[in-house]
Amino acid sequence: MTLRSLPSGPSGHPVAPVPSDPASPVRPGERHRLTSLQGLAALSLDAMASVAYGPEAIVLVLATAGGVGLGYTLPVTLAIAVLLAVLVASYRQVIAAFPDGGGAYAVARAHLGRRAGLTAAASLVLDYVLNVAVSVTAGVAALTSAFPSLYPDRLWLCLGVLALVTVVNLRGIVDSARAFIVPTAVFVGSILTLIAVGLFRDGPVSTETAAGHAPVLAENATTVGALLLIKAFASGCSALTGVEAVANAVPSFKAPAARRAQRTEVALGALLGVMLIGLSILIARFRIQPVEGVTVLAQLADASLGHGWGFYVVQFATVVLLALAANTSFGGLPVLMSLLARDNFLPHVFRLKADREVHRHGVLALAGVATLLLLFSGGDTNTLVPLFAIGVFVGFTICQAGMVVHWRSRRSPGWRTRAFLSGFGALLTGVSTIVVTATKFTEGAWLIVLALPALVVLFERVHRAYGHIDERIALGRLPEAPHRERSLVIVPVSHLSRLTSEALNAAVSMGDEVRAVTVTHRQDPEDQEASRELRRDWERWSPGVELSSEHRTIGRPVSEYVRRIYRYHPNTRVTVLIPEVEPDRLWQRLLQNQRGAVLAHAVRRDTQAAICRLRFRLGPQAHSRRAPEAQSGRGPQLRRGPGAGAFEGGAGRPGASGARAGDTGRPGAGSGSSGSTPGRSGADTGGASIPRPPRS
């Protein structure tokens, strides 16, 4: 029978109802969420920083047609601004329709099917990862341009910047947003000042920056054809990367999250559009030409503000923002990975959040992959740039196509206009995707062409694996009624101490019968002597728990003992309780022998027994629970054998590490008691005690 009491989420699993009021203030971790201004700082750095290389990408393409081609810089930029307006308007609707975030992935999964959704998700994952690597390398490249002596260490500088941004994001997206508000404001203010001052100039104030550098303008002017303009348009569209980040991270905003995210999206589009158009006007006014070793933005700052402190403010702000633009990915990708994990396309660990509302595993995964890219590229931006824009264009196209289907299915007032805008945006970004892929294929775009389907296949494999697990555990179906079975608790011991006593106390509270197991090496005289002393002490103590001996290494004989119990008593529930000391100082963990971890691994790998690791904490709280005899020192004194220190955990002692194929020893040898635990006998629990399994 299938459970139908709760509504199903996108993954098909029951989910709890969500309040429909968008202004509801009752969201956990609200103080760790973003305001509109913080969202602009945390999620727009990628788009803002793109004005440093977007206009230059247009100029470099048009320069192949000489001075005539450069005259088309403003028209191409205006076309990009139109596409930007279409994307902003469309993503505002995406935010309203999908307030749980996910952007292109959520839209495509809902309206275009699972495969399209996974393709969109894969494209966004690639774009986010590449954005981190490109932003970091571009920022460091700007720094090394100002200080050439740092150039040999550019890779280490890239890794250092990446580590810094990662640490800031691990503290929470709000903390990172607060940290980036100032550099974002300085950059935007400097660019807007550059534009405003330049509009009142009749000519460049200074050309000192470009002096002495060879121009890359084509010597012979060529005809400006449609293909050249399309290529320039596609290259300039790299300035649009990051526009989708706000829609992907809607849950990171304070309530009402959708409304704040929409305001942030509009503010981002307006600022980006003004900066792109303003810079293109100045390029035409000052007749800026691309030159080797100097960026177009640096030439514009020189021409508008002169080669003084204003020029260096613009350059320094650009360096900082390019380095920090990676924060956009750290804000958007972990949320996207959380949604993929919710839908069983990524491991569920990516859904976990830390105390500061941080998807910590997503942040660390992004940092790890970005580190590999930096090592692969050697910190060189030009190695990564050809791969950058393809992924986001694929996501744009799928998202806009999905919104066309969304409006057609809703047919709300004005749906035709909205569907037309989304369709027009899908056409433009689709053409851009084809052009960029074709023109950059031999420069590295082939890697993205292979990586996209590979990621989709990975998502599908993970989803099938979770489906198989769900089927095996009958998830979503009513299980059989619970019934009682005989239970046996096995406690590995190596010595007598308060740790042993606490373990047996816990064990008799858990199971119908308790057995202690010690592991010895029969060819080690010292170990054999310690075993005999343990048995004598066990008989003097007489805890009412049987003590059994197993041979060879620590984990394997205990797991074999459990398997024999299952073989001869299949209806028994076996629990292996492993007592361990929890030190009161972190450094004292180095003193532990890790036998508990070895034993737990062996039992978990080889058997179906439940594992319980009992932590005996040192410190004042442990001493306060001593028995009266222990506190007064009047209890019976036992000889302390080798390895019976406070940091022993599990079974076995130093020297009991020999590995032998034989398993000898007589059943019940040295048992302190052959009966069950006092108060837990078969008569008391309604059944006979579990016979000890014969040796195999």
XYZ file of C-alpha atoms in Angstrom:
696
model
C 0.000 0.000 0.000
C 1.398 3.415 -0.959
C 1.466 6.312 1.480
C -0.601 9.255 0.307
C -0.944 11.384 3.411
C 1.561 14.068 2.373
C 1.944 15.947 -0.937
C 4.893 14.851 -3.053
C 7.759 17.118 -3.935
C 9.658 17.197 -7.261
C 11.625 14.114 -6.241
C 8.508 12.122 -5.540
C 9.069 12.010 -1.779
C 6.576 13.347 0.742
C 7.263 16.911 1.783
C 5.836 19.100 4.470
C 3.478 21.885 3.394
C 5.039 25.329 2.971
C 3.208 28.461 4.121
C 1.747 30.274 1.142
C 2.233 33.745 2.613
C 5.411 35.147 1.038
C 5.738 37.668 3.845
C 5.736 35.017 6.554
C 8.584 35.840 8.950
C 8.867 32.382 10.458
C 11.841 30.979 8.591
C 14.725 29.311 10.390
C 18.017 31.205 10.367
C 16.373 34.433 9.177
C 19.189 36.574 10.540
C 21.638 34.684 8.323
C 19.730 35.609 5.142
C 20.250 38.481 2.709
C 18.693 41.891 2.299
C 18.410 43.338 -1.222
C 21.609 45.371 -0.801
C 23.504 42.410 0.618
C 22.184 40.221 -2.202
C 23.458 42.747 -4.742
C 26.912 42.577 -3.142
C 26.974 38.795 -2.668
C 25.399 37.645 -5.943
C 26.206 40.313 -8.540
C 29.990 40.442 -8.392
C 30.321 38.167 -11.425
C 28.070 40.377 -13.554
C 29.553 43.621 -12.241
C 33.115 42.536 -12.834
C 32.279 41.469 -16.387
C 32.340 45.140 -17.498
C 36.120 44.816 -17.194
C 36.289 42.281 -20.032
C 32.886 42.429 -21.793
C 33.433 45.664 -23.795
C 37.009 44.629 -24.495
C 35.774 41.348 -25.969
C 33.587 43.315 -28.399
C 36.415 45.674 -29.353
C 38.877 42.846 -29.986
C 36.496 41.159 -32.447
C 35.529 44.366 -34.271
C 39.182 45.421 -34.479
C 39.695 42.764 -37.156
C 37.688 45.055 -39.455
C 39.880 48.071 -38.675
C 38.574 51.460 -37.617
C 35.344 50.868 -39.513
C 34.577 47.861 -37.377
C 35.204 49.758 -34.126
C 32.423 52.128 -35.126
C 29.932 49.328 -34.479
C 30.887 48.979 -30.813
C 27.918 50.996 -29.570
C 25.282 49.249 -31.751
C 26.538 45.817 -30.650
C 26.517 46.942 -27.022
C 22.974 48.249 -27.383
C 21.905 44.851 -28.722
C 23.497 43.209 -25.687
C 21.699 45.696 -23.442
C 18.392 44.725 -25.085
C 19.143 41.067 -24.377
C 20.067 42.031 -20.818
C 16.693 43.745 -20.369
C 14.901 40.684 -21.745
C 16.829 38.385 -19.412
C 16.187 40.566 -16.362
C 12.455 40.751 -17.123
C 12.321 37.006 -17.675
C 14.304 36.146 -14.555
C 12.007 38.356 -12.480
C 9.210 36.060 -13.585
C 11.387 32.996 -12.866
C 11.886 34.259 -9.314
C 8.133 34.711 -8.810
C 7.263 31.334 -10.358
C 10.049 29.374 -8.625
C 10.715 30.976 -5.213
C 12.639 27.896 -4.046
C 15.527 28.849 -6.337
C 17.222 26.753 -8.956
C 16.757 29.119 -11.894
C 17.095 27.351 -15.225
C 17.150 23.923 -13.563
C 13.846 24.459 -11.767
C 12.157 25.902 -14.885
C 13.373 23.188 -17.238
C 12.566 20.356 -14.830
C 9.015 21.617 -14.383
C 8.212 22.371 -18.035
C 10.712 20.663 -20.358
C 11.300 17.335 -18.646
C 13.990 15.788 -16.533
C 16.669 15.523 -19.206
C 16.391 19.217 -20.135
C 16.485 20.128 -16.458
C 19.643 18.115 -15.928
C 21.249 19.724 -18.981
C 20.450 23.164 -17.574
C 21.810 22.137 -14.180
C 25.002 20.789 -15.739
C 25.509 24.018 -17.698
C 25.054 26.095 -14.559
C 27.447 23.900 -12.586
C 30.123 24.339 -15.256
C 29.526 28.070 -15.467
C 29.747 28.537 -11.709
C 32.954 26.532 -11.414
C 34.591 28.294 -14.356
C 33.466 31.659 -13.020
C 35.426 31.033 -9.832
C 38.575 30.075 -11.698
C 38.317 32.876 -14.289
C 37.507 35.571 -11.730
C 40.389 34.604 -9.475
C 42.927 34.356 -12.295
C 41.725 37.618 -13.885
C 42.020 39.460 -10.591
C 45.504 38.103 -9.964
C 46.473 38.926 -13.567
C 45.468 42.547 -12.993
C 47.523 42.564 -9.809
C 50.616 41.107 -11.477
C 50.245 43.653 -14.280
C 50.653 46.402 -11.697
C 53.423 44.548 -9.848
C 55.380 42.418 -12.390
C 57.617 40.942 -9.688
C 54.633 38.895 -8.468
C 54.105 37.202 -11.828
C 56.163 34.039 -11.061
C 53.989 33.453 -7.968
C 50.652 33.977 -9.715
C 49.477 30.390 -9.113
C 50.078 30.626 -5.362
C 48.349 34.008 -5.332
C 45.345 32.449 -7.087
C 45.176 29.630 -4.557
C 45.486 32.110 -1.696
C 42.634 34.273 -2.991
C 40.465 31.180 -3.513
C 41.179 30.008 0.040
C 40.245 33.429 1.419
C 36.931 33.571 -0.438
C 36.145 29.985 0.613
C 36.766 30.716 4.297
C 34.580 33.828 4.159
C 31.726 31.857 2.584
C 32.036 29.046 5.134
C 31.178 31.646 7.760
C 27.884 32.307 6.006
C 26.599 34.102 2.941
C 25.508 37.089 5.026
C 29.009 37.565 6.413
C 30.475 37.318 2.914
C 27.907 39.818 1.619
C 28.825 42.301 4.338
C 32.501 41.845 3.558
C 31.949 42.545 -0.155
C 29.597 45.551 0.088
C 32.456 48.065 0.312
C 34.546 46.829 -2.662
C 31.384 46.482 -4.771
C 30.325 50.034 -3.945
C 33.821 51.375 -4.667
C 33.938 49.614 -8.048
C 30.456 50.696 -9.150
C 31.089 54.236 -7.925
C 34.412 54.487 -9.743
C 32.988 53.186 -13.033
C 29.979 55.508 -12.872
C 32.303 58.431 -12.046
C 34.539 57.493 -14.968
C 31.514 57.505 -17.284
C 30.040 60.741 -15.923
C 33.334 62.638 -16.171
C 34.110 61.204 -19.597
C 30.777 62.346 -21.041
C 31.826 65.944 -20.409
C 35.198 65.501 -22.102
C 35.716 66.490 -25.722
C 38.798 64.316 -25.940
C 41.049 62.106 -23.841
C 42.819 63.787 -20.935
C 45.745 61.364 -21.087
C 47.003 58.556 -23.320
C 49.995 57.694 -21.146
C 48.733 54.173 -20.415
C 48.654 53.107 -24.080
C 51.822 54.979 -25.062
C 54.544 52.659 -26.314
C 52.233 49.643 -26.735
C 51.643 48.117 -30.149
C 48.051 48.381 -31.395
C 46.224 45.213 -32.423
C 44.013 47.037 -34.931
C 43.947 45.418 -38.376
C 46.038 47.355 -40.897
C 43.598 46.915 -43.748
C 39.938 47.678 -43.096
C 37.558 44.950 -44.183
C 33.849 44.822 -44.757
C 31.791 44.547 -41.600
C 29.545 41.583 -42.289
C 26.724 40.000 -40.340
C 28.924 37.115 -39.201
C 31.460 39.523 -37.680
C 28.721 41.405 -35.844
C 27.208 38.165 -34.550
C 30.619 37.040 -33.356
C 31.194 40.388 -31.622
C 27.725 40.132 -30.063
C 28.438 36.606 -28.817
C 31.820 37.636 -27.381
C 30.302 40.664 -25.666
C 27.619 38.507 -24.106
C 30.285 37.297 -21.681
C 29.268 40.443 -19.797
C 25.921 38.764 -19.066
C 27.361 35.899 -17.045
C 26.043 36.102 -13.513
C 22.637 37.568 -14.367
C 21.011 34.260 -13.380
C 22.714 34.013 -9.979
C 19.966 35.890 -8.109
C 17.245 33.548 -9.418
C 19.303 30.535 -8.366
C 19.706 31.737 -4.779
C 16.234 33.063 -3.902
C 16.056 31.045 -0.617
C 19.109 32.966 0.633
C 17.089 36.212 0.915
C 15.137 37.449 3.908
C 11.363 37.271 3.746
C 9.662 38.171 1.505
C 12.417 36.399 -0.394
C 10.899 36.555 -3.894
C 10.219 40.288 -3.685
C 13.719 41.074 -2.408
C 15.285 38.877 -5.093
C 13.262 40.611 -7.814
C 14.424 44.035 -6.616
C 18.005 42.777 -6.574
C 17.658 41.417 -10.127
C 16.337 44.752 -11.436
C 19.061 46.727 -9.669
C 21.712 44.411 -11.106
C 20.319 44.755 -14.639
C 20.063 48.533 -14.405
C 23.605 49.029 -13.089
C 25.114 46.584 -15.561
C 23.251 48.114 -18.516
C 24.256 51.676 -17.613
C 27.911 50.711 -17.210
C 28.073 48.753 -20.485
C 26.374 51.452 -22.558
C 28.334 54.259 -20.878
C 31.675 52.567 -21.489
C 30.809 51.861 -25.144
C 29.931 55.547 -25.672
C 33.302 56.555 -24.247
C 35.068 53.990 -26.461
C 33.554 55.688 -29.509
C 34.136 59.244 -28.184
C 37.804 58.687 -27.310
C 38.407 56.372 -30.312
C 39.887 53.707 -28.069
C 41.819 50.989 -29.868
C 42.920 47.685 -28.351
C 46.632 47.552 -27.587
C 48.856 44.794 -26.272
C 49.297 44.630 -22.515
C 46.725 47.296 -21.614
C 43.032 46.715 -21.034
C 40.353 48.840 -22.659
C 39.039 49.786 -19.214
C 42.470 51.060 -18.208
C 42.621 53.216 -21.349
C 39.167 54.616 -20.616
C 40.142 55.478 -17.028
C 43.298 57.195 -18.324
C 41.377 59.144 -20.950
C 38.556 60.218 -18.648
C 40.238 60.747 -15.265
C 43.845 61.287 -16.260
C 46.861 59.290 -15.097
C 46.477 60.232 -11.464
C 44.894 58.880 -8.297
C 41.513 58.410 -10.027
C 43.129 56.057 -12.546
C 44.651 53.935 -9.777
C 41.378 53.818 -7.830
C 39.637 52.348 -10.875
C 42.410 49.824 -11.422
C 42.604 48.785 -7.785
C 38.808 48.456 -7.527
C 38.831 46.303 -10.681
C 41.528 44.040 -9.258
C 39.631 43.542 -6.000
C 36.240 42.968 -7.618
C 37.575 40.502 -10.166
C 39.167 38.542 -7.363
C 35.958 38.589 -5.344
C 33.588 37.935 -8.252
C 33.966 34.258 -7.439
C 31.604 34.908 -4.530
C 28.672 34.794 -6.960
C 29.349 31.119 -7.546
C 29.693 30.437 -3.829
C 26.271 31.997 -3.322
C 24.477 30.228 -6.172
C 26.060 26.819 -6.781
C 25.616 25.352 -3.255
C 21.884 26.172 -3.430
C 21.636 24.557 -6.873
C 23.482 21.470 -5.606
C 21.081 21.333 -2.669
C 18.136 21.227 -5.079
C 19.807 18.508 -7.146
C 20.418 16.516 -3.965
C 16.776 16.993 -2.966
C 15.761 15.464 -6.287
C 18.230 12.577 -5.831
C 20.620 13.673 -8.590
C 23.516 14.414 -6.218
C 24.496 12.845 -2.892
C 22.191 13.949 -0.087
C 25.127 15.335 1.865
C 24.857 18.494 -0.284
C 21.484 19.254 1.332
C 22.989 19.604 4.794
C 23.338 23.097 6.236
C 25.675 24.418 8.883
C 24.578 26.676 11.728
C 24.944 29.789 9.588
C 22.606 28.538 6.840
C 25.614 27.489 4.746
C 25.622 24.478 2.424
C 29.138 23.707 3.627
C 29.699 20.611 1.504
C 28.677 22.514 -1.646
C 31.098 25.328 -0.805
C 33.962 22.881 -0.219
C 33.175 20.914 -3.398
C 33.197 24.111 -5.468
C 36.497 25.200 -3.913
C 38.017 21.779 -4.590
C 37.086 21.687 -8.283
C 38.151 25.317 -8.756
C 41.516 24.443 -7.205
C 41.981 21.675 -9.765
C 41.182 24.127 -12.582
C 43.702 26.627 -11.234
C 46.360 23.939 -11.049
C 45.465 22.780 -14.567
C 45.694 26.294 -16.019
C 48.717 27.338 -13.984
C 46.858 30.507 -13.024
C 46.543 31.623 -16.661
C 43.250 33.354 -17.508
C 43.526 32.818 -21.262
C 43.442 29.040 -20.764
C 40.022 29.254 -19.085
C 38.227 32.133 -20.825
C 37.278 30.173 -23.993
C 35.287 27.787 -21.774
C 33.531 30.459 -19.765
C 30.395 31.707 -21.512
C 29.112 28.522 -23.173
C 27.595 26.987 -20.074
C 25.633 30.070 -19.062
C 24.245 30.542 -22.590
C 22.967 26.967 -22.593
C 21.272 27.674 -19.273
C 19.810 30.941 -20.577
C 18.352 29.241 -23.636
C 16.789 26.343 -21.753
C 15.392 28.657 -19.093
C 13.754 31.016 -21.585
C 12.309 28.115 -23.584
C 10.900 26.671 -20.368
C 9.281 29.992 -19.473
C 7.541 30.051 -22.873
C 5.913 26.739 -21.957
C 5.148 28.117 -18.502
C 3.243 31.131 -19.859
C 1.387 29.059 -22.431
C 0.220 26.636 -19.758
C -0.831 29.403 -17.336
C -2.466 31.727 -19.889
C -2.687 34.494 -17.322
C -3.382 38.092 -18.422
C -0.540 39.312 -20.639
C 0.867 35.829 -21.152
C 1.398 36.344 -24.885
C 3.716 39.317 -24.301
C 5.657 37.465 -21.622
C 5.923 34.357 -23.785
C 7.153 36.468 -26.716
C 9.851 38.089 -24.579
C 10.980 34.718 -23.269
C 10.962 33.234 -26.773
C 12.915 36.178 -28.159
C 15.470 35.792 -25.384
C 15.748 32.047 -26.067
C 16.369 32.776 -29.771
C 19.099 35.323 -29.043
C 20.897 33.211 -26.445
C 20.517 30.091 -28.593
C 22.211 31.821 -31.528
C 24.915 33.085 -29.184
C 25.491 29.568 -27.870
C 25.988 28.181 -31.365
C 28.286 31.012 -32.440
C 30.449 30.913 -29.298
C 30.759 27.127 -29.422
C 31.689 27.142 -33.110
C 34.205 29.971 -32.856
C 35.820 28.742 -29.638
C 35.680 24.987 -30.279
C 39.363 24.524 -31.047
C 40.335 26.894 -28.206
C 38.930 24.611 -25.531
C 35.165 24.702 -26.036
C 35.307 21.000 -26.954
C 35.933 20.309 -23.273
C 32.565 21.853 -22.360
C 30.884 19.928 -25.185
C 32.135 16.718 -23.541
C 31.652 17.800 -19.932
C 27.967 18.719 -20.309
C 26.713 15.254 -21.287
C 29.154 13.659 -18.831
C 27.571 15.600 -15.963
C 24.084 14.643 -17.136
C 25.115 10.984 -17.153
C 26.534 11.386 -13.632
C 23.250 12.885 -12.402
C 21.316 10.001 -13.939
C 23.597 7.394 -12.363
C 23.187 8.939 -8.919
C 19.408 9.073 -9.407
C 19.269 5.405 -10.412
C 21.369 4.462 -7.406
C 18.980 6.249 -5.054
C 16.031 4.655 -6.824
C 17.537 1.223 -6.281
C 18.090 1.991 -2.607
C 14.510 3.264 -2.228
C 13.213 0.078 -3.814
C 15.284 -2.140 -1.560
C 14.124 -0.395 1.622
C 10.512 -0.132 0.367
C 10.451 3.646 0.751
C 6.920 5.041 0.581
C 5.194 1.732 1.398
C 3.752 0.644 4.713
C 6.163 -1.800 6.380
C 5.232 -4.818 8.448
C 4.129 -4.298 12.030
C 7.055 -4.194 14.496
C 7.661 -7.422 16.384
C 10.005 -8.339 19.202
C 13.061 -10.505 18.609
C 15.677 -11.806 20.993
C 18.555 -9.357 21.340
C 22.207 -9.941 22.130
C 24.725 -7.207 22.943
C 28.425 -7.965 22.398
C 30.940 -5.842 24.307
C 34.608 -6.067 23.215
C 36.901 -5.657 26.253
C 40.654 -5.570 26.767
C 40.921 -4.822 30.495
C 38.863 -4.085 33.602
C 38.227 -0.433 34.345
C 35.416 2.033 34.824
C 35.185 2.090 31.025
C 34.390 -1.652 31.056
C 31.836 -1.183 33.827
C 30.097 1.677 32.013
C 29.982 -0.405 28.820
C 28.355 -3.375 30.577
C 25.902 -1.066 32.368
C 24.821 0.316 28.984
C 24.731 -3.148 27.427
C 22.431 -4.710 30.062
C 20.068 -1.792 29.505
C 19.931 -2.458 25.784
C 19.633 -6.205 25.237
C 18.199 -9.435 26.583
C 21.646 -10.960 26.903
C 25.167 -9.558 27.097
C 28.466 -11.226 26.196
C 31.956 -9.821 26.579
C 34.588 -10.718 23.972
C 38.339 -10.303 24.264
C 40.855 -10.853 21.477
C 44.284 -12.349 22.098
C 47.221 -13.607 20.093
C 47.922 -17.142 21.196
C 51.586 -17.114 20.083
C 52.488 -14.020 22.096
C 53.540 -15.052 25.664
C 53.038 -11.547 27.037
C 49.588 -11.336 25.505
C 48.680 -14.775 26.837
C 49.757 -13.768 30.349
C 47.652 -10.591 30.103
C 44.696 -12.708 28.982
C 45.031 -15.040 31.963
C 45.208 -12.068 34.335
C 42.097 -10.599 32.739
C 40.204 -13.866 33.284
C 41.280 -14.059 36.922
C 40.200 -10.469 37.499
C 36.950 -11.145 35.633
C 36.153 -14.070 37.946
C 36.899 -11.946 41.021
C 34.680 -9.169 39.676
C 31.928 -11.643 38.656
C 29.711 -9.213 36.704
C 27.339 -11.965 35.581
C 28.425 -11.568 31.946
C 30.157 -14.319 29.995
C 33.669 -13.567 28.768
C 34.688 -15.245 25.492
C 38.083 -15.391 23.821
C 38.733 -14.849 20.127
C 42.074 -14.975 18.383
C 44.019 -13.088 15.682
C 43.509 -9.378 14.935
C 40.998 -6.994 16.481
C 38.148 -6.555 14.025
C 38.050 -9.800 12.102
C 37.481 -12.316 14.943
C 34.697 -10.174 16.423
C 32.936 -9.923 13.064
C 33.335 -13.696 12.599
C 31.852 -14.234 16.056
C 28.840 -12.119 15.040
C 28.469 -14.043 11.768
C 28.397 -17.338 13.665
C 25.626 -16.027 15.872
C 23.601 -15.069 12.788
C 24.328 -18.458 11.200
C 23.024 -20.484 14.135
C 20.479 -17.988 15.477
C 19.209 -15.990 12.460
C 16.362 -14.306 14.377
C 18.679 -12.661 16.887
C 19.265 -8.922 16.873
C 22.961 -8.383 17.572
C 24.440 -5.099 18.790
C 28.197 -4.581 19.141
C 28.811 -1.989 21.857
C 32.293 -0.481 21.602
C 33.425 1.471 24.691
C 35.792 4.351 23.964
C 37.290 7.189 25.964
C 36.362 10.727 24.910
C 39.311 12.887 26.052
C 38.721 16.348 27.481
C 41.492 17.868 25.335
C 41.598 17.836 21.551
C 45.298 16.985 21.360
C 44.734 13.905 23.513
C 42.991 12.239 20.571
C 46.487 11.555 19.268
C 46.999 9.228 22.239
C 44.096 6.962 21.334
C 44.809 3.611 19.697
C 41.846 3.811 17.249
C 40.909 0.179 17.924
C 37.279 1.217 18.213
C 37.297 2.624 14.687
C 39.001 -0.516 13.324
C 36.497 -2.763 15.040
C 33.483 -0.696 13.954
C 34.693 -0.764 10.344
C 35.127 -4.561 10.369
C 31.714 -5.220 11.923
C 29.943 -2.768 9.598
C 31.659 -4.219 6.533
C 31.146 -7.909 7.288
C 27.893 -8.146 9.266
C 24.447 -6.635 9.719
C 24.939 -6.026 13.430
C 24.086 -2.646 14.912
C 27.105 -0.691 16.130
C 26.961 1.405 19.265
C 30.058 3.410 20.193
C 29.853 4.344 23.870
C 31.753 7.529 24.650
C 33.158 7.676 28.178
C 33.980 11.338 28.737
C 36.912 12.360 30.880
C 36.779 15.423 33.101
C 34.881 16.556 36.212
C 31.529 15.179 35.035
C 33.045 11.678 34.741
C 34.637 11.784 38.201
C 31.384 12.831 39.824
C 29.803 9.506 38.839
C 32.364 7.263 40.561
C 31.120 4.457 42.743
C 31.609 4.967 46.486
C 34.375 2.346 46.642
C 36.238 3.955 43.783
C 35.993 7.390 45.390
C 37.258 6.146 48.718
C 39.868 3.838 47.222
C 38.540 0.865 49.247
C 37.432 -1.245 46.266
C 39.262 -4.409 45.209
C 42.523 -3.600 43.455
C 43.241 -5.278 40.114
C 46.592 -5.636 38.484
C 46.920 -3.299 35.549
C 48.011 -5.334 32.571
C 49.819 -4.155 29.465
C 47.819 -1.763 27.328
C 45.051 -1.316 29.878
C 45.380 2.442 29.795
C 42.524 4.929 29.883
C 42.730 5.412 26.141
C 42.085 1.774 25.253
C 38.947 1.242 23.191
C 37.373 -1.956 21.935
C 38.912 -5.406 22.192
C 42.533 -6.471 22.132
C 45.804 -5.189 23.563
C 49.142 -4.097 22.141
C 50.734 -7.185 20.690
C 47.389 -8.746 19.707
C 47.924 -7.886 16.072
C 49.055 -11.179 14.581
C 46.995 -12.502 11.697
C 46.460 -16.257 11.471
C 44.025 -18.355 9.504
C 43.236 -20.741 12.368
C 40.705 -19.985 15.062
C 41.396 -22.167 18.111
C 40.318 -22.210 21.702
C 37.815 -24.184 23.630
C 34.243 -22.877 23.978
C 33.669 -20.986 27.184
C 37.284 -21.124 28.275
C 37.888 -18.848 31.179
C 34.289 -17.638 31.417
C 33.556 -15.712 34.522
C 29.927 -16.730 34.278
C 28.070 -18.956 31.879
C 24.718 -17.432 32.635
C 23.179 -14.272 31.313
C 23.230 -10.860 32.891
C 21.501 -10.535 36.276
C 17.916 -9.462 35.755
C 18.153 -10.259 32.026
C 17.843 -14.039 32.034
C 15.675 -15.967 29.631
C 13.003 -16.485 32.258
C 12.802 -12.773 32.916
C 12.498 -11.785 29.277
C 10.104 -14.443 28.129
C 12.507 -16.715 26.269
C 15.514 -18.971 26.604
C 18.989 -17.476 26.572
C 20.904 -17.576 23.302
C 23.323 -20.534 23.210
C 26.902 -19.699 22.421
C 27.593 -20.483 18.734
C 30.097 -23.250 17.999
C 33.398 -22.303 16.457
C 33.672 -22.657 12.714
